[in-house]
Amino acid sequence: MSKPSNIEAGRGAGASVLEIRNPSDLDEVVGTYACATVAVVEEAFAAARQAQQGWWSFTLEQRSNVLESISQLIFARQADLAKIMSAEGGKTVPDALAEILRAGNIARFFAGEALRLGGEKLGSVRPGVDVEIAREPVGAVGLITPWNFPIAVPLWKIAPALAFGNAIIWKPSEKVPGTSTAIAEIMADAGLPAGVFNMVIGSGPDIGAAVIEHADAISFTGSSATGRKIAVRCAERLIRVQLEMGGKNPLVVLDDAEFQSAVNTAVNGAFFQAGQRCTASSRLIVTEGIHDRFAAALAEQVQGLRVGNAAESTTQIGPVIDQLQFDKVSRYIEIGRQQSGDILAGGGALTLPSRGWYIAPTLFSGTTNDQRINREEVFGPVASIIRVKDYDEALFVANQTEYGLSAGICTTSSKLAKHFQTHVDAGMTMLNLPTAGVDYHVPFGGRKHSSYGPREQGQYAVEFYTTVKTSYLMV
Ligand code: NAD
């Protein structure tokens, strides 16, 4: 059985302890967790290197069966996992359950992919020679993940890494150690050989950095600022790196959009999960024929959103995760207030019966694309409307950003929808759908400062988690 290394993490000299409080109720301590030390990271890599070849020599079916067990264990623990995710991350229970199902389905998808790992056989330009091209594991891979999807993002890295025979050192976000510990327990119960899966909890600059120093490859999801630093160090070490980062996703709403559906799409994409999604629709680009009616209807719907304790069934929008996030989002609301026109809904902190990091869903109007709230990732329940003349200007504004993750359009014109799909500079496009919300069996990722390296998820994941060997055989 694989022991998550953090189970022993407290013994290393200098180990620190994390105390996690419920963002919906700051008087509740959800748990305390020991952090790993750099020495523990080094031990985890030693264990991983020893275990990796054994794991690769398992039959395809054995590896597939372990992934199927991981999937089943995730499904079986969904109620308990949802409670932990809601208490430590402020996710509503339905949001948490949807994410858990997604994680279980990802593991099941890669149980199939483990069986399908293929190669190629080609002829040679030399007589009597055959050429075989095989995919082999990369080795001991480092996975570094954020807090906002504490089970889905880890699984979309862990599952392909395991399916294709790698060993793992996983550094989850230090903000979600409860969910991460539950995932480590699932890995231990799924029948992985000791050392194949290792988790090290701790801060990015020390434990995350130590993982980068030892890994054969790094798959990272988090902010673009952190990703850039990681890319530089991985380049110095000449190891492969995959980065999934931030977004400033546009949702274009044209005059001919189906009205209520467009309003619902904007509310969902911009505010659900308190806007803490890399794919959140933070820029709502609206053409002038529909602008005033759309802004008024959207404001009314945003004002009606029920913000509250994430554990309560009536809550639609929970708190943001912690004080750092609360301060950052509050600062951006202040910047928006100074730079832009009107606040149509929200505008700051909310005081509720329980003490928590609550922010009222905030909608700006009369903003321009060059303002900071439209340039920088806020990562909170904040969106702004940008008024444009027509489709051409909408497309231009949509592309005027350093990010390029997801981009949506609400229109009934198939001609303009097709044009947008082809010309918007983003890794994912959505027609009459929120910019957030994706399937688990297809590639996920963006362009520009949103993504770097090979795509994650679906069959494309094989590119990152395997390395190609070309063999020449004289026959
Ligand atoms: P973050 O960049 O602060 O941290 C991400 C992870 O990196 C954490 O585990 C952190 O401890 C670690 N880390 C931080 N500094 C490090 C360093 N110097 N060396 C090694 N590791 C380090 O991001 P966050 O606040 O946890 O997450 C929010 C961000 O993640 C947002 O920008 C969001 O858009 C992005 N995100 C992107 C996707 C995607 O797939 N594109 C998905 C979810 C979240």
Coordinates of C-alpha atoms and ligand atoms in Angstrom, one line a residue:
M1 CA 0.0 0.0 0.0
S2 CA 1.3 3.4 -0.8
K3 CA 1.7 5.6 2.2
P4 CA 1.2 9.3 1.6
S5 CA 4.5 10.8 2.8
N6 CA 2.7 13.6 4.7
I7 CA 1.4 11.0 7.2
E8 CA 5.0 11.2 8.6
A9 CA 5.6 14.8 7.6
G10 CA 5.6 16.1 11.2
R11 CA 8.7 14.3 12.2
G12 CA 11.1 16.3 10.0
A13 CA 13.1 19.1 11.7
G14 CA 11.4 22.5 11.2
A15 CA 8.0 21.0 10.2
S16 CA 5.2 23.5 10.7
V17 CA 1.5 23.1 11.2
L18 CA -1.4 24.5 9.2
E19 CA -4.6 25.5 11.0
I20 CA -7.6 25.7 8.6
R21 CA -10.7 27.7 9.5
N22 CA -14.1 27.4 7.8
P23 CA -14.4 30.4 5.5
S24 CA -18.2 30.3 6.0
D25 CA -17.7 30.5 9.8
L26 CA -14.3 31.7 11.0
D27 CA -15.0 30.5 14.6
E28 CA -14.8 26.9 13.4
V29 CA -11.4 25.2 13.1
V30 CA -11.8 22.6 10.4
G31 CA -8.5 20.8 11.1
T32 CA -4.8 21.1 11.7
Y33 CA -2.2 19.5 9.4
A34 CA 1.5 18.8 9.6
C35 CA 3.6 20.3 6.8
A36 CA 6.3 18.3 5.1
T37 CA 9.9 19.4 5.2
V38 CA 12.4 19.5 2.4
A39 CA 13.9 16.3 3.8
V40 CA 10.5 14.6 3.5
V41 CA 10.3 15.7 -0.1
E42 CA 13.7 14.2 -0.8
E43 CA 12.6 10.9 0.9
A44 CA 9.4 10.9 -1.2
F45 CA 11.5 11.2 -4.4
A46 CA 13.8 8.4 -3.3
A47 CA 10.7 6.2 -2.6
A48 CA 9.1 7.2 -5.9
R49 CA 12.2 6.4 -8.0
Q50 CA 12.5 3.0 -6.4
A51 CA 8.8 2.2 -6.9
Q52 CA 8.3 3.6 -10.4
Q53 CA 9.8 0.7 -12.5
G54 CA 7.8 -1.8 -10.6
W55 CA 4.6 0.1 -11.3
W56 CA 5.5 0.3 -15.0
S57 CA 6.1 -3.4 -15.1
F58 CA 2.5 -4.1 -13.8
T59 CA 0.3 -5.4 -16.6
L60 CA -2.0 -2.9 -18.4
E61 CA -4.9 -4.5 -16.7
Q62 CA -3.5 -4.2 -13.3
R63 CA -2.8 -0.5 -13.7
S64 CA -6.3 -0.1 -15.2
N65 CA -7.9 -1.9 -12.2
V66 CA -6.1 0.4 -9.7
L67 CA -7.5 3.4 -11.6
E68 CA -10.9 1.9 -11.6
S69 CA -10.6 1.4 -7.8
I70 CA -9.6 5.0 -7.3
S71 CA -12.7 6.0 -9.3
Q72 CA -15.0 3.8 -7.2
L73 CA -13.5 5.0 -3.9
I74 CA -14.0 8.6 -5.0
F75 CA -17.7 7.8 -5.8
A76 CA -18.1 5.9 -2.5
R77 CA -16.7 8.8 -0.4
Q78 CA -18.6 11.6 -2.2
A79 CA -20.7 12.7 0.8
D80 CA -17.8 12.9 3.1
L81 CA -15.5 14.6 0.6
A82 CA -18.2 17.2 -0.2
K83 CA -18.4 18.0 3.5
I84 CA -14.7 18.5 3.8
M85 CA -14.5 20.6 0.6
S86 CA -17.3 22.8 1.7
A87 CA -15.9 23.3 5.2
E88 CA -12.4 24.1 4.2
G89 CA -12.9 25.8 0.8
G90 CA -16.3 27.4 1.0
K91 CA -17.7 25.5 -1.9
T92 CA -21.5 24.9 -1.9
V93 CA -22.3 21.2 -1.5
P94 CA -23.8 20.8 -5.0
D95 CA -20.7 22.4 -6.5
A96 CA -18.5 20.1 -4.4
L97 CA -20.5 17.0 -5.4
A98 CA -20.3 17.9 -9.1
E99 CA -16.5 18.3 -8.8
I100 CA -16.2 15.0 -7.0
L101 CA -18.2 13.2 -9.7
R102 CA -16.0 14.8 -12.3
A103 CA -12.9 13.5 -10.4
G104 CA -14.3 10.0 -10.2
N105 CA -15.1 10.0 -13.9
I106 CA -11.6 11.2 -14.8
A107 CA -10.1 8.3 -12.9
R108 CA -12.5 5.9 -14.8
F109 CA -11.6 7.5 -18.1
F110 CA -7.9 6.9 -17.5
A111 CA -8.6 3.3 -16.4
G112 CA -9.6 2.9 -20.0
E113 CA -6.7 4.9 -21.4
A114 CA -4.2 2.7 -19.4
L115 CA -5.4 -0.2 -21.6
R116 CA -5.0 1.8 -24.8
L117 CA -1.5 3.0 -24.5
G118 CA -0.1 2.4 -28.0
G119 CA 2.9 2.7 -30.2
E120 CA 3.8 2.6 -33.8
K121 CA 5.6 0.2 -36.1
L122 CA 7.1 1.7 -39.3
G123 CA 9.3 0.4 -42.1
S124 CA 12.9 1.7 -42.3
V125 CA 14.6 3.5 -45.2
R126 CA 17.3 0.7 -44.8
P127 CA 16.6 -2.8 -46.0
G128 CA 16.0 -5.5 -43.4
V129 CA 15.4 -2.9 -40.6
D130 CA 12.2 -2.3 -38.7
V131 CA 11.4 0.8 -36.6
E132 CA 9.3 0.7 -33.5
I133 CA 8.1 3.8 -31.6
A134 CA 7.0 3.2 -28.0
R135 CA 5.7 5.5 -25.3
E136 CA 7.3 5.1 -21.9
P137 CA 6.7 6.8 -18.6
V138 CA 8.6 10.0 -17.8
G139 CA 9.6 8.8 -14.3
A140 CA 8.9 10.6 -11.0
V141 CA 6.6 13.5 -11.9
G142 CA 5.9 16.5 -9.6
L143 CA 2.3 17.7 -9.6
I144 CA 1.5 21.1 -8.1
T145 CA -2.1 22.1 -7.8
P146 CA -4.3 25.1 -6.6
W147 CA -7.1 25.2 -4.1
N148 CA -10.1 26.2 -6.2
F149 CA -10.8 22.7 -7.7
P150 CA -9.1 20.7 -4.9
I151 CA -10.1 17.2 -6.2
A152 CA -10.8 17.6 -10.0
V153 CA -7.5 19.4 -10.9
P154 CA -5.4 16.9 -8.9
L155 CA -7.2 13.9 -10.5
W156 CA -6.7 15.2 -14.0
K157 CA -3.0 15.0 -13.3
I158 CA -2.8 12.0 -11.0
A159 CA -4.9 9.7 -13.2
P160 CA -2.9 10.0 -16.4
A161 CA 0.4 10.0 -14.6
L162 CA -0.5 6.7 -13.0
A163 CA -2.2 5.2 -16.1
F164 CA 1.0 5.6 -18.1
G165 CA 3.3 4.2 -15.4
N166 CA 4.8 7.2 -13.6
A167 CA 5.4 7.7 -9.9
I168 CA 4.0 10.9 -8.3
I169 CA 5.0 13.5 -5.8
W170 CA 2.0 15.7 -5.4
K171 CA 2.2 19.1 -3.7
P172 CA -1.4 20.2 -3.2
S173 CA -2.4 23.8 -2.2
E174 CA -1.7 24.4 1.4
K175 CA -5.2 25.9 1.7
V176 CA -7.0 22.6 1.2
P177 CA -5.1 20.0 3.2
G178 CA -8.3 18.1 4.4
T179 CA -9.4 17.3 0.8
S180 CA -5.9 16.5 -0.1
T181 CA -5.4 14.1 2.8
A182 CA -8.7 12.3 1.9
I183 CA -7.4 11.9 -1.7
A184 CA -4.1 10.5 -0.3
E185 CA -6.2 8.0 1.8
I186 CA -8.1 6.9 -1.4
M187 CA -4.8 6.4 -3.2
A188 CA -3.5 4.2 -0.3
D189 CA -6.7 2.2 -0.3
A190 CA -6.8 1.6 -4.1
G191 CA -3.9 -0.9 -4.1
L192 CA -1.0 1.2 -5.4
P193 CA 2.4 -0.2 -4.5
A194 CA 4.3 1.7 -1.8
G195 CA 6.1 4.7 -3.1
V196 CA 4.2 5.2 -6.3
F197 CA 2.0 8.0 -4.9
N198 CA 3.4 10.5 -2.4
M199 CA 1.9 13.7 -1.1
V200 CA 3.8 16.6 0.5
I201 CA 1.8 19.4 2.1
G202 CA 3.5 22.7 2.5
S203 CA 4.0 26.2 1.1
G204 CA 4.8 26.9 -2.5
P205 CA 8.1 28.7 -2.1
D206 CA 9.7 26.0 0.0
I207 CA 7.9 22.6 -0.5
G208 CA 6.7 23.4 -4.0
A209 CA 10.2 24.6 -5.0
A210 CA 11.8 21.5 -3.5
V211 CA 9.5 19.3 -5.6
I212 CA 10.7 21.2 -8.7
E213 CA 14.4 20.6 -7.8
H214 CA 13.9 16.8 -7.9
A215 CA 11.2 16.0 -10.4
D216 CA 11.6 14.5 -13.9
A217 CA 8.7 16.7 -15.0
I218 CA 6.3 19.3 -13.5
S219 CA 2.6 19.7 -14.2
F220 CA 1.4 22.8 -12.5
T221 CA -2.0 24.5 -12.2
G222 CA -2.2 27.9 -10.6
S223 CA -1.6 31.6 -11.2
S224 CA 0.3 32.9 -14.2
A225 CA 2.8 34.7 -11.9
T226 CA 3.7 31.4 -10.2
G227 CA 3.7 29.5 -13.4
R228 CA 6.2 31.9 -15.0
K229 CA 8.7 31.3 -12.1
I230 CA 8.2 27.6 -12.3
A231 CA 8.8 27.6 -16.1
V232 CA 12.1 29.4 -15.7
R233 CA 13.4 26.9 -13.1
C234 CA 12.2 23.9 -15.2
A235 CA 14.0 25.3 -18.2
E236 CA 17.2 25.7 -16.1
R237 CA 16.9 22.1 -15.1
L238 CA 15.9 21.0 -18.6
I239 CA 12.8 19.1 -17.4
R240 CA 9.5 19.2 -19.2
V241 CA 6.8 21.4 -17.8
Q242 CA 3.1 21.8 -18.3
L243 CA 1.4 25.0 -17.0
E244 CA -2.3 25.7 -16.7
M245 CA -2.8 29.2 -15.4
G246 CA -5.2 32.2 -15.1
G247 CA -7.9 33.7 -17.3
K248 CA -9.7 36.9 -18.1
N249 CA -12.4 35.2 -20.1
P250 CA -14.8 37.2 -22.3
L251 CA -18.4 36.4 -22.8
V252 CA -19.7 38.3 -25.9
V253 CA -23.5 39.0 -25.9
L254 CA -24.8 40.1 -29.3
D255 CA -28.1 41.9 -30.1
D256 CA -29.6 38.8 -31.5
A257 CA -28.9 36.6 -28.4
E258 CA -31.7 34.6 -26.9
F259 CA -32.2 37.1 -24.0
Q260 CA -33.0 35.1 -20.9
S261 CA -30.5 32.4 -21.8
A262 CA -27.8 35.0 -22.2
V263 CA -28.5 36.5 -18.8
N264 CA -28.4 33.0 -17.2
T265 CA -25.2 32.2 -19.0
A266 CA -23.5 35.4 -17.7
V267 CA -24.7 34.8 -14.1
N268 CA -23.5 31.3 -14.1
G269 CA -20.2 32.0 -15.8
A270 CA -19.3 35.1 -13.8
F271 CA -20.5 34.4 -10.3
F272 CA -21.0 30.7 -9.5
Q273 CA -18.4 29.3 -7.2
A274 CA -17.9 32.9 -6.1
G275 CA -16.1 33.6 -9.4
Q276 CA -13.1 31.5 -8.2
R277 CA -12.7 29.6 -11.5
C278 CA -10.0 30.1 -14.0
T279 CA -12.7 30.0 -16.7
A280 CA -15.0 32.6 -15.0
S281 CA -16.6 35.1 -17.4
S282 CA -15.1 38.2 -15.9
R283 CA -15.5 40.4 -19.0
L284 CA -19.1 40.7 -20.4
I285 CA -18.8 42.3 -23.8
V286 CA -22.3 43.5 -24.9
T287 CA -23.3 45.1 -28.2
E288 CA -25.3 48.4 -27.9
G289 CA -28.6 47.2 -29.2
I290 CA -29.1 44.9 -26.2
H291 CA -26.8 46.6 -23.7
D292 CA -29.2 48.5 -21.5
R293 CA -31.9 45.8 -21.3
F294 CA -29.2 43.1 -20.7
A295 CA -27.4 45.2 -18.0
A296 CA -30.7 45.8 -16.1
A297 CA -31.8 42.2 -16.2
L298 CA -28.4 40.9 -15.2
A299 CA -28.2 43.4 -12.3
E300 CA -31.5 42.3 -11.0
Q301 CA -30.6 38.6 -11.2
V302 CA -27.2 39.2 -9.5
Q303 CA -28.8 41.2 -6.7
G304 CA -31.0 38.2 -6.1
L305 CA -28.2 35.7 -5.7
R306 CA -28.3 34.1 -2.3
V307 CA -24.9 34.4 -0.6
G308 CA -24.3 32.4 2.5
N309 CA -22.8 29.6 4.5
A310 CA -21.6 27.1 1.9
A311 CA -23.1 24.2 4.0
E312 CA -26.6 25.5 3.8
S313 CA -28.8 24.1 1.0
T314 CA -30.3 27.5 0.1
T315 CA -26.9 29.1 -0.6
Q316 CA -26.0 29.8 -4.2
I317 CA -22.7 31.7 -3.6
G318 CA -20.4 30.8 -0.8
P319 CA -17.6 32.9 0.7
V320 CA -14.2 33.4 -0.9
I321 CA -11.6 31.0 0.5
D322 CA -9.5 33.1 2.9
Q323 CA -8.5 36.5 4.0
L324 CA -5.8 36.8 1.3
Q325 CA -8.4 36.2 -1.4
F326 CA -10.9 38.5 0.4
D327 CA -8.4 41.4 0.6
K328 CA -7.4 40.9 -3.0
V329 CA -11.0 40.9 -4.3
S330 CA -11.9 43.9 -2.1
R331 CA -8.9 45.8 -3.4
Y332 CA -10.0 45.1 -7.0
I333 CA -13.6 46.3 -6.2
E334 CA -12.0 49.5 -4.9
I335 CA -9.9 49.9 -8.0
G336 CA -13.0 49.2 -10.2
R337 CA -15.0 51.8 -8.2
Q338 CA -12.3 54.4 -8.8
Q339 CA -11.8 53.7 -12.5
S340 CA -15.1 52.7 -13.8
G341 CA -18.7 54.0 -14.1
D342 CA -21.4 52.3 -12.2
I343 CA -21.8 49.5 -9.7
L344 CA -25.0 47.8 -10.7
A345 CA -24.9 45.1 -7.9
G346 CA -22.9 44.4 -4.8
G347 CA -19.8 46.5 -4.2
G348 CA -18.0 45.0 -1.2
A349 CA -18.1 42.8 1.9
L350 CA -21.3 41.3 3.2
T351 CA -22.0 40.8 6.9
L352 CA -24.0 37.7 7.7
P353 CA -24.9 35.8 10.9
S354 CA -21.7 33.7 10.8
R355 CA -18.4 35.5 10.5
G356 CA -17.0 34.6 7.1
W357 CA -15.2 35.9 4.0
Y358 CA -18.4 37.0 2.3
I359 CA -18.3 39.3 -0.7
A360 CA -21.5 40.5 -2.5
P361 CA -21.5 39.5 -6.1
T362 CA -20.4 42.7 -7.8
L363 CA -21.3 43.9 -11.3
F364 CA -19.7 46.9 -12.9
S365 CA -21.0 48.7 -16.0
G366 CA -19.5 51.5 -18.1
T367 CA -16.1 49.9 -18.0
T368 CA -13.4 49.9 -20.7
N369 CA -11.2 47.0 -21.6
D370 CA -8.0 48.9 -20.6
Q371 CA -9.0 49.2 -17.0
R372 CA -7.3 47.1 -14.4
I373 CA -10.4 45.1 -13.5
N374 CA -10.6 44.1 -17.1
R375 CA -6.9 43.3 -17.5
E376 CA -6.0 41.5 -14.3
E377 CA -7.4 38.3 -12.9
V378 CA -9.6 39.2 -9.9
F379 CA -10.6 35.6 -9.1
G380 CA -13.7 36.5 -7.1
P381 CA -17.5 37.3 -7.6
V382 CA -16.8 40.3 -9.7
A383 CA -17.6 41.0 -13.4
S384 CA -17.8 44.0 -15.6
I385 CA -19.8 45.0 -18.6
I386 CA -18.0 46.5 -21.6
R387 CA -20.3 48.2 -24.1
V388 CA -19.3 47.8 -27.8
K389 CA -20.8 48.9 -31.1
D390 CA -21.0 45.6 -33.0
Y391 CA -19.7 42.1 -33.4
D392 CA -16.4 43.2 -35.0
E393 CA -15.6 45.4 -32.0
A394 CA -16.7 42.7 -29.6
L395 CA -14.3 40.2 -31.2
F396 CA -11.5 42.8 -31.1
V397 CA -12.0 43.5 -27.4
A398 CA -12.4 39.8 -26.6
N399 CA -8.9 39.2 -28.0
Q400 CA -7.3 42.3 -26.3
T401 CA -6.0 40.4 -23.3
E402 CA -2.8 38.6 -22.3
Y403 CA -4.9 35.6 -21.4
G404 CA -6.5 33.1 -23.7
L405 CA -8.3 30.3 -21.8
S406 CA -12.0 30.2 -22.5
A407 CA -14.2 32.6 -24.6
G408 CA -18.0 32.5 -25.0
I409 CA -20.6 34.1 -27.3
C410 CA -24.3 34.3 -27.0
T411 CA -25.9 34.7 -30.4
T412 CA -28.5 33.1 -32.7
S413 CA -26.4 33.8 -35.8
S414 CA -24.7 30.7 -36.9
K415 CA -22.5 32.8 -39.2
L416 CA -21.2 35.0 -36.4
A417 CA -20.9 32.0 -34.0
K418 CA -18.7 30.2 -36.6
H419 CA -16.6 33.3 -37.2
F420 CA -16.1 33.8 -33.4
Q421 CA -15.1 30.1 -33.0
T422 CA -12.5 30.5 -35.6
H423 CA -11.1 33.9 -34.8
V424 CA -11.2 34.2 -31.0
D425 CA -7.8 33.7 -29.5
A426 CA -8.6 31.2 -26.8
G427 CA -8.0 27.5 -26.2
M428 CA -11.7 26.8 -25.6
T429 CA -14.8 28.4 -27.1
M430 CA -18.4 28.2 -25.9
L431 CA -21.5 29.0 -28.0
N432 CA -24.5 29.9 -25.8
L433 CA -22.8 28.3 -22.8
P434 CA -21.0 29.7 -19.8
T435 CA -17.2 30.1 -20.3
A436 CA -16.8 27.8 -17.3
G437 CA -17.9 24.1 -17.3
V438 CA -16.1 21.6 -19.4
D439 CA -16.2 17.8 -20.1
Y440 CA -13.7 15.4 -18.7
H441 CA -12.8 13.4 -21.7
V442 CA -11.5 16.2 -24.0
P443 CA -8.5 18.4 -23.9
F444 CA -8.5 21.4 -21.6
G445 CA -6.3 24.4 -21.9
G446 CA -5.6 27.9 -23.3
R447 CA -3.2 30.1 -25.1
K448 CA -1.0 33.1 -24.3
H449 CA -0.5 33.5 -20.5
S450 CA -3.2 31.0 -19.7
S451 CA -1.3 27.8 -20.7
Y452 CA 2.1 26.6 -21.6
G453 CA 3.1 23.1 -22.8
P454 CA 1.1 20.1 -23.9
R455 CA -2.7 20.0 -23.2
E456 CA -4.2 18.3 -20.2
Q457 CA -7.0 15.8 -20.1
G458 CA -8.6 13.4 -22.6
Q459 CA -6.3 11.5 -24.9
Y460 CA -4.0 14.5 -25.2
A461 CA -2.7 13.8 -21.7
V462 CA -0.5 11.1 -23.1
E463 CA 1.8 13.7 -24.6
F464 CA 3.0 15.0 -21.3
Y465 CA 3.0 11.9 -19.2
T466 CA 5.0 9.7 -21.6
T467 CA 8.2 10.0 -23.5
V468 CA 8.9 8.5 -26.9
K469 CA 11.5 5.8 -27.6
T470 CA 12.4 4.9 -31.2
S471 CA 13.9 1.5 -31.6
Y472 CA 15.7 0.1 -34.8
L473 CA 15.6 -3.6 -35.3
M474 CA 17.7 -5.6 -37.8
V475 CA 15.4 -8.5 -38.6
Ligands
NAD1 P1 -0.9 29.9 -6.9 O1 -0.1 30.1 -8.1 O2 -0.8 30.8 -5.8 O3 -0.6 28.5 -6.3 C1 -0.7 27.3 -7.0 C2 0.1 26.2 -6.4 O4 1.5 26.5 -6.6 C3 -0.1 26.0 -4.9 O5 0.1 24.6 -4.6 C4 1.1 26.8 -4.3 O6 1.5 26.4 -3.0 C5 2.2 26.5 -5.4 N1 3.3 27.5 -5.4 C6 3.2 28.8 -5.1 N2 4.4 29.4 -5.3 C7 5.3 28.4 -5.7 C8 6.6 28.3 -6.0 N3 7.4 29.4 -6.0 N4 7.2 27.2 -6.4 C9 6.4 26.1 -6.5 N5 5.1 26.0 -6.2 C10 4.5 27.2 -5.8 O7 -2.5 29.8 -7.3 P2 -3.7 29.5 -6.4 O8 -4.1 30.8 -5.7 O9 -3.6 28.3 -5.6 O10 -4.9 29.2 -7.5 C11 -5.6 30.2 -8.2 C12 -5.0 30.3 -9.6 O11 -5.0 29.1 -10.3 C13 -5.8 31.3 -10.5 O12 -4.9 32.1 -11.2 C14 -6.6 30.4 -11.4 O13 -6.9 31.0 -12.6 C15 -5.6 29.3 -11.6 N6 -6.2 28.0 -12.0 C16 -6.1 27.7 -13.3 C17 -6.7 26.5 -13.8 C18 -6.5 26.1 -15.2 O14 -6.6 24.9 -15.5 N7 -6.1 26.9 -16.1 C19 -7.5 25.8 -12.9 C20 -7.7 26.2 -11.6 C21 -7.0 27.3 -11.2

